[in-house]
Short mmCIF file of C-alpha atoms in Angstrom, two decimals:
data_model
loop_
_atom_site.label_atom_id
_atom_site.label_comp_id
_atom_site.label_asym_id
_atom_site.label_seq_id
_atom_site.Cartn_x
_atom_site.Cartn_y
_atom_site.Cartn_z
CA MET A 1 -70.99 -161.50 -81.61
CA PRO A 2 -68.20 -159.58 -83.39
CA LEU A 3 -66.73 -156.43 -81.91
CA THR A 4 -67.75 -153.12 -83.43
CA SER A 5 -65.58 -150.00 -83.45
CA LEU A 6 -67.42 -146.97 -82.05
CA ALA A 7 -66.50 -143.27 -81.85
CA ASP A 8 -63.66 -143.63 -84.34
CA GLY A 9 -62.02 -146.37 -82.33
CA LEU A 10 -62.24 -144.69 -78.92
CA LEU A 11 -64.79 -147.34 -77.88
CA PHE A 12 -65.60 -150.89 -78.84
CA GLY A 13 -68.83 -152.80 -78.34
CA GLU A 14 -71.10 -155.62 -79.44
CA ARG A 15 -74.05 -154.98 -81.73
CA TYR A 16 -77.40 -156.68 -81.23
CA GLY A 17 -80.23 -156.68 -83.78
CA ALA A 18 -80.21 -155.24 -87.28
CA GLY A 19 -82.37 -152.12 -86.98
CA PRO A 20 -81.46 -148.60 -85.84
CA ILE A 21 -79.81 -148.66 -82.42
CA GLN A 22 -82.24 -147.90 -79.60
CA VAL A 23 -80.43 -149.16 -76.49
CA VAL A 24 -76.90 -148.62 -75.18
CA ALA A 25 -75.70 -150.76 -72.26
CA LEU A 26 -72.84 -149.74 -69.95
CA HIS A 27 -71.24 -152.33 -67.66
CA GLY A 28 -69.87 -152.17 -64.14
CA TRP A 29 -66.32 -151.63 -62.92
CA GLY A 30 -63.99 -154.49 -63.81
CA ARG A 31 -66.58 -156.00 -66.15
CA ASP A 32 -67.21 -155.69 -69.89
CA ARG A 33 -69.86 -155.81 -72.64
CA ARG A 34 -70.46 -159.55 -72.20
CA ASP A 35 -72.46 -158.95 -69.02
CA PHE A 36 -75.45 -157.94 -71.17
CA GLN A 37 -75.58 -160.88 -73.57
CA HIS A 38 -78.74 -162.30 -71.95
CA VAL A 39 -80.32 -158.86 -71.50
CA LEU A 40 -80.03 -157.55 -75.07
CA GLN A 41 -80.80 -160.55 -77.25
CA ASP A 42 -83.23 -159.61 -80.08
CA LEU A 43 -83.08 -155.90 -79.22
CA ASP A 44 -81.53 -153.24 -81.46
CA ALA A 45 -78.74 -152.42 -79.07
CA VAL A 46 -75.03 -152.03 -78.40
CA ALA A 47 -73.21 -153.22 -75.29
CA VAL A 48 -70.18 -150.95 -74.87
CA ASP A 49 -66.75 -151.74 -73.44
CA LEU A 50 -66.05 -148.64 -71.37
CA PRO A 51 -62.50 -147.19 -71.49
CA GLY A 52 -60.03 -149.44 -69.71
CA PHE A 53 -62.19 -152.57 -69.94
CA GLY A 54 -62.68 -155.28 -72.51
CA ALA A 55 -61.37 -154.20 -75.91
CA THR A 56 -61.45 -150.44 -75.25
CA PRO A 57 -58.14 -148.79 -74.28
CA PRO A 58 -57.87 -146.88 -70.99
CA PRO A 59 -58.50 -143.13 -70.87
CA PRO A 60 -55.39 -141.00 -71.46
CA ALA A 61 -55.64 -139.55 -67.95
CA ALA A 62 -57.53 -140.33 -64.78
CA THR A 63 -61.15 -139.20 -64.97
CA GLY A 64 -64.44 -139.57 -63.18
CA ALA A 65 -67.86 -140.49 -64.55
CA GLU A 66 -68.07 -137.16 -66.36
CA GLY A 67 -65.05 -137.99 -68.52
CA TYR A 68 -66.51 -141.38 -69.40
CA ALA A 69 -69.85 -139.75 -70.21
CA ARG A 70 -68.18 -137.37 -72.67
CA VAL A 71 -66.62 -140.27 -74.57
CA VAL A 72 -69.91 -142.19 -74.80
CA ALA A 73 -71.80 -139.02 -75.75
CA ALA A 74 -69.37 -138.33 -78.61
CA TRP A 75 -70.48 -141.62 -80.14
CA ILE A 76 -74.20 -141.42 -79.32
CA GLU A 77 -74.49 -137.98 -80.91
CA GLN A 78 -73.65 -139.65 -84.22
CA LEU A 79 -76.79 -141.84 -83.96
CA PRO A 80 -80.09 -140.65 -85.44
CA ASP A 81 -82.19 -141.06 -82.27
CA PRO A 82 -81.89 -140.59 -78.51
CA GLN A 83 -81.00 -143.81 -76.70
CA VAL A 84 -82.28 -145.78 -73.74
CA LEU A 85 -79.20 -146.14 -71.53
CA VAL A 86 -78.86 -149.23 -69.38
CA GLY A 87 -76.22 -148.86 -66.68
CA HIS A 88 -75.09 -151.46 -64.18
CA SER A 89 -73.13 -150.22 -61.16
CA PHE A 90 -70.28 -148.00 -62.48
CA GLY A 91 -71.94 -147.90 -65.91
CA GLY A 92 -74.99 -146.37 -64.26
CA ARG A 93 -72.88 -143.54 -62.87
CA VAL A 94 -71.77 -142.77 -66.43
CA ALA A 95 -75.34 -143.03 -67.73
CA VAL A 96 -76.72 -140.62 -65.11
CA VAL A 97 -74.06 -137.99 -65.78
CA LEU A 98 -74.61 -138.32 -69.54
CA ALA A 99 -78.38 -137.94 -69.13
CA ALA A 100 -77.95 -134.85 -66.95
CA THR A 101 -75.41 -133.12 -69.20
CA ARG A 102 -76.66 -134.20 -72.63
CA PRO A 103 -80.42 -134.71 -72.20
CA GLU A 104 -81.06 -134.52 -75.95
CA LEU A 105 -79.18 -137.82 -76.37
CA VAL A 106 -81.09 -139.87 -73.79
CA ALA A 107 -84.63 -141.24 -74.11
CA GLY A 108 -84.62 -143.04 -70.77
CA LEU A 109 -82.49 -144.66 -68.09
CA VAL A 110 -82.55 -148.18 -66.70
CA LEU A 111 -80.27 -148.16 -63.65
CA VAL A 112 -79.18 -151.47 -62.15
CA GLY A 113 -77.64 -151.45 -58.68
CA VAL A 114 -75.88 -148.11 -59.17
CA PRO A 115 -73.91 -146.34 -56.40
CA LEU A 116 -75.58 -143.01 -57.09
CA LEU A 117 -75.05 -141.77 -53.53
CA HIS A 118 -72.67 -142.73 -50.78
CA ARG A 119 -74.20 -145.44 -48.62
CA SER A 120 -75.42 -144.17 -45.28
CA ASP A 121 -73.03 -146.37 -43.29
CA ARG A 122 -69.98 -145.09 -45.18
CA THR A 123 -67.23 -143.80 -42.95
CA ALA A 124 -64.36 -141.64 -44.08
CA ARG A 125 -61.11 -143.37 -43.23
CA ARG A 126 -57.69 -141.78 -43.14
CA PRO A 127 -54.74 -143.94 -44.19
CA SER A 128 -53.13 -145.68 -41.26
CA VAL A 129 -50.13 -144.13 -39.54
CA ALA A 130 -47.96 -147.00 -40.77
CA TYR A 131 -48.97 -146.42 -44.37
CA ARG A 132 -48.46 -142.66 -44.12
CA LEU A 133 -44.95 -143.22 -42.76
CA VAL A 134 -44.11 -145.53 -45.68
CA ARG A 135 -45.50 -142.96 -48.11
CA LEU A 136 -43.42 -140.17 -46.57
CA ALA A 137 -40.34 -142.36 -46.67
CA ASN A 138 -40.98 -143.09 -50.34
CA ARG A 139 -41.23 -139.39 -51.13
CA ALA A 140 -37.93 -138.87 -49.35
CA GLY A 141 -36.30 -141.62 -51.38
CA LEU A 142 -35.86 -143.91 -48.35
CA VAL A 143 -38.41 -146.54 -49.42
CA SER A 144 -38.72 -148.03 -52.91
CA ASP A 145 -41.73 -147.65 -55.17
CA GLU A 146 -42.13 -151.44 -55.00
CA ARG A 147 -42.45 -151.33 -51.20
CA LEU A 148 -45.02 -148.52 -51.43
CA GLU A 149 -46.98 -150.51 -54.01
CA ARG A 150 -47.05 -153.55 -51.72
CA GLU A 151 -48.41 -151.36 -48.94
CA LYS A 152 -51.15 -149.99 -51.23
CA ARG A 153 -52.16 -153.46 -52.38
CA SER A 154 -52.32 -154.81 -48.85
CA ARG A 155 -54.79 -152.12 -47.80
CA GLY A 156 -57.02 -151.51 -50.84
CA SER A 157 -60.23 -153.16 -52.02
CA ALA A 158 -60.18 -156.01 -54.55
CA ASP A 159 -60.93 -153.50 -57.33
CA TYR A 160 -58.12 -151.24 -56.13
CA ARG A 161 -55.64 -154.13 -55.96
CA ALA A 162 -56.59 -155.24 -59.48
CA ALA A 163 -56.19 -151.76 -60.99
CA THR A 164 -52.92 -150.12 -61.94
CA GLY A 165 -51.77 -146.78 -63.33
CA VAL A 166 -54.44 -144.53 -64.78
CA MET A 167 -57.20 -147.02 -63.98
CA ARG A 168 -56.33 -147.04 -60.29
CA ASP A 169 -56.35 -143.24 -60.21
CA THR A 170 -59.67 -143.29 -62.07
CA LEU A 171 -61.13 -145.73 -59.54
CA VAL A 172 -60.12 -143.45 -56.67
CA LYS A 173 -61.89 -140.54 -58.34
CA VAL A 174 -65.03 -142.54 -59.10
CA VAL A 175 -65.56 -144.14 -55.69
CA ASN A 176 -65.45 -140.71 -54.06
CA GLU A 177 -68.17 -139.31 -56.33
CA SER A 178 -71.77 -138.86 -55.23
CA TYR A 179 -74.50 -137.40 -57.41
CA GLU A 180 -76.90 -135.44 -55.19
CA ASP A 181 -76.60 -132.42 -57.49
CA VAL A 182 -76.78 -134.45 -60.70
CA LEU A 183 -79.90 -136.56 -60.16
CA PRO A 184 -82.38 -133.62 -60.11
CA GLU A 185 -80.99 -132.54 -63.51
CA VAL A 186 -82.13 -135.78 -65.17
CA VAL A 187 -85.36 -135.07 -67.07
CA CYS A 188 -85.93 -138.38 -68.87
CA PRO A 189 -87.90 -141.30 -67.38
CA VAL A 190 -85.86 -143.41 -64.95
CA SER A 191 -86.40 -147.04 -63.96
CA MET A 192 -84.25 -148.46 -61.19
CA VAL A 193 -83.92 -152.19 -60.57
CA TRP A 194 -82.13 -153.53 -57.50
CA GLY A 195 -81.41 -156.88 -55.91
CA ALA A 196 -83.02 -157.08 -52.50
CA ASP A 197 -79.82 -158.68 -51.18
CA ASP A 198 -77.37 -156.27 -52.82
CA SER A 199 -74.60 -155.83 -50.26
CA GLU A 200 -72.39 -153.62 -52.48
CA VAL A 201 -75.05 -150.98 -53.14
CA PRO A 202 -77.81 -151.58 -50.59
CA LEU A 203 -81.43 -150.74 -51.20
CA GLU A 204 -81.30 -147.70 -48.96
CA VAL A 205 -79.18 -146.01 -51.64
CA ALA A 206 -81.90 -146.68 -54.22
CA TYR A 207 -84.64 -145.28 -51.98
CA ARG A 208 -82.72 -142.07 -51.27
CA ALA A 209 -81.71 -141.63 -54.91
CA GLY A 210 -85.26 -142.18 -56.11
CA GLU A 211 -86.41 -139.16 -54.15
CA LEU A 212 -83.98 -136.92 -56.04
CA PHE A 213 -85.06 -137.86 -59.57
CA GLU A 214 -87.91 -136.00 -61.23
CA PHE A 215 -89.39 -139.20 -62.70
CA ALA A 216 -88.28 -142.56 -61.27
CA ASP A 217 -89.62 -145.93 -60.19
CA LEU A 218 -87.94 -148.81 -58.39
CA ASP A 219 -88.26 -152.54 -59.03
CA VAL A 220 -86.83 -154.76 -56.26
CA VAL A 221 -85.82 -158.31 -57.19
CA GLU A 222 -86.09 -160.68 -54.24
CA GLY A 223 -83.37 -163.27 -53.72
CA CYS A 224 -80.82 -161.45 -55.88
CA GLY A 225 -77.70 -159.46 -55.11
CA HIS A 226 -75.57 -157.00 -57.05
CA ASP A 227 -75.08 -158.99 -60.26
CA LEU A 228 -78.56 -158.59 -61.71
CA PRO A 229 -77.39 -158.83 -65.35
CA GLY A 230 -76.34 -162.37 -64.52
CA GLU A 231 -79.00 -163.25 -61.94
CA ALA A 232 -82.15 -161.62 -63.35
CA PRO A 233 -81.58 -160.47 -66.95
CA ASP A 234 -85.29 -160.77 -67.78
CA ARG A 235 -86.21 -158.15 -65.16
CA ILE A 236 -83.81 -155.67 -66.74
CA ARG A 237 -85.05 -156.49 -70.22
CA ASP A 238 -88.68 -155.95 -69.16
CA LEU A 239 -87.86 -152.42 -68.03
CA ILE A 240 -86.01 -151.70 -71.26
CA GLU A 241 -89.00 -152.83 -73.33
CA VAL A 242 -91.28 -150.53 -71.34
CA MET A 243 -88.94 -147.63 -72.16
CA LEU A 244 -89.07 -148.48 -75.85
#
């Protein structure tokens, strides 16, 4: 499907259906609008490329989910009706913050494997002594920026290694966010759908998050992992249709 300019060119997305838009889909980190092609067929919907992914340019400065939510909200407020937001992983972070801060724009949430809270087995890790010495030497002008960059890449996650510049700084902000104070502020209906074998955002996160929402239910998909838009698009679509 052809790309559509949204929010005066601040966002781009793909349009589904011909009627008034009812559903807005937000993809995960490192992904783009194409993840939802099997979810949104025959719906009146838009799959958005979030800033820094697909056809949408990066944000001007590093930002967390709140900054992304403001950009998406600036477009949605131009639509005649509140939207059902579908958010996978990072896109779900954005959707939750948008629903909490701009409730008049959101008719419901479908959250797919979203890291809403830090996982219970998360441990805070300080940079190694070796890395901190290289960083200090770089600040003193004794080690090149290229050497420091090699050290960063050797220690970071795959997402961190793939990101550069403002997107890397944005990723650092986002992965340190947790939404205990945000979830109780969401007043619209919430449906969560999770792969039973999701190793990136395990089910225990969904169970704990569900207790913080005012209205939420959880659908667990057996035999699936984190990539539910690819593995079980029909389960996501069923929840969207219930919301509509």
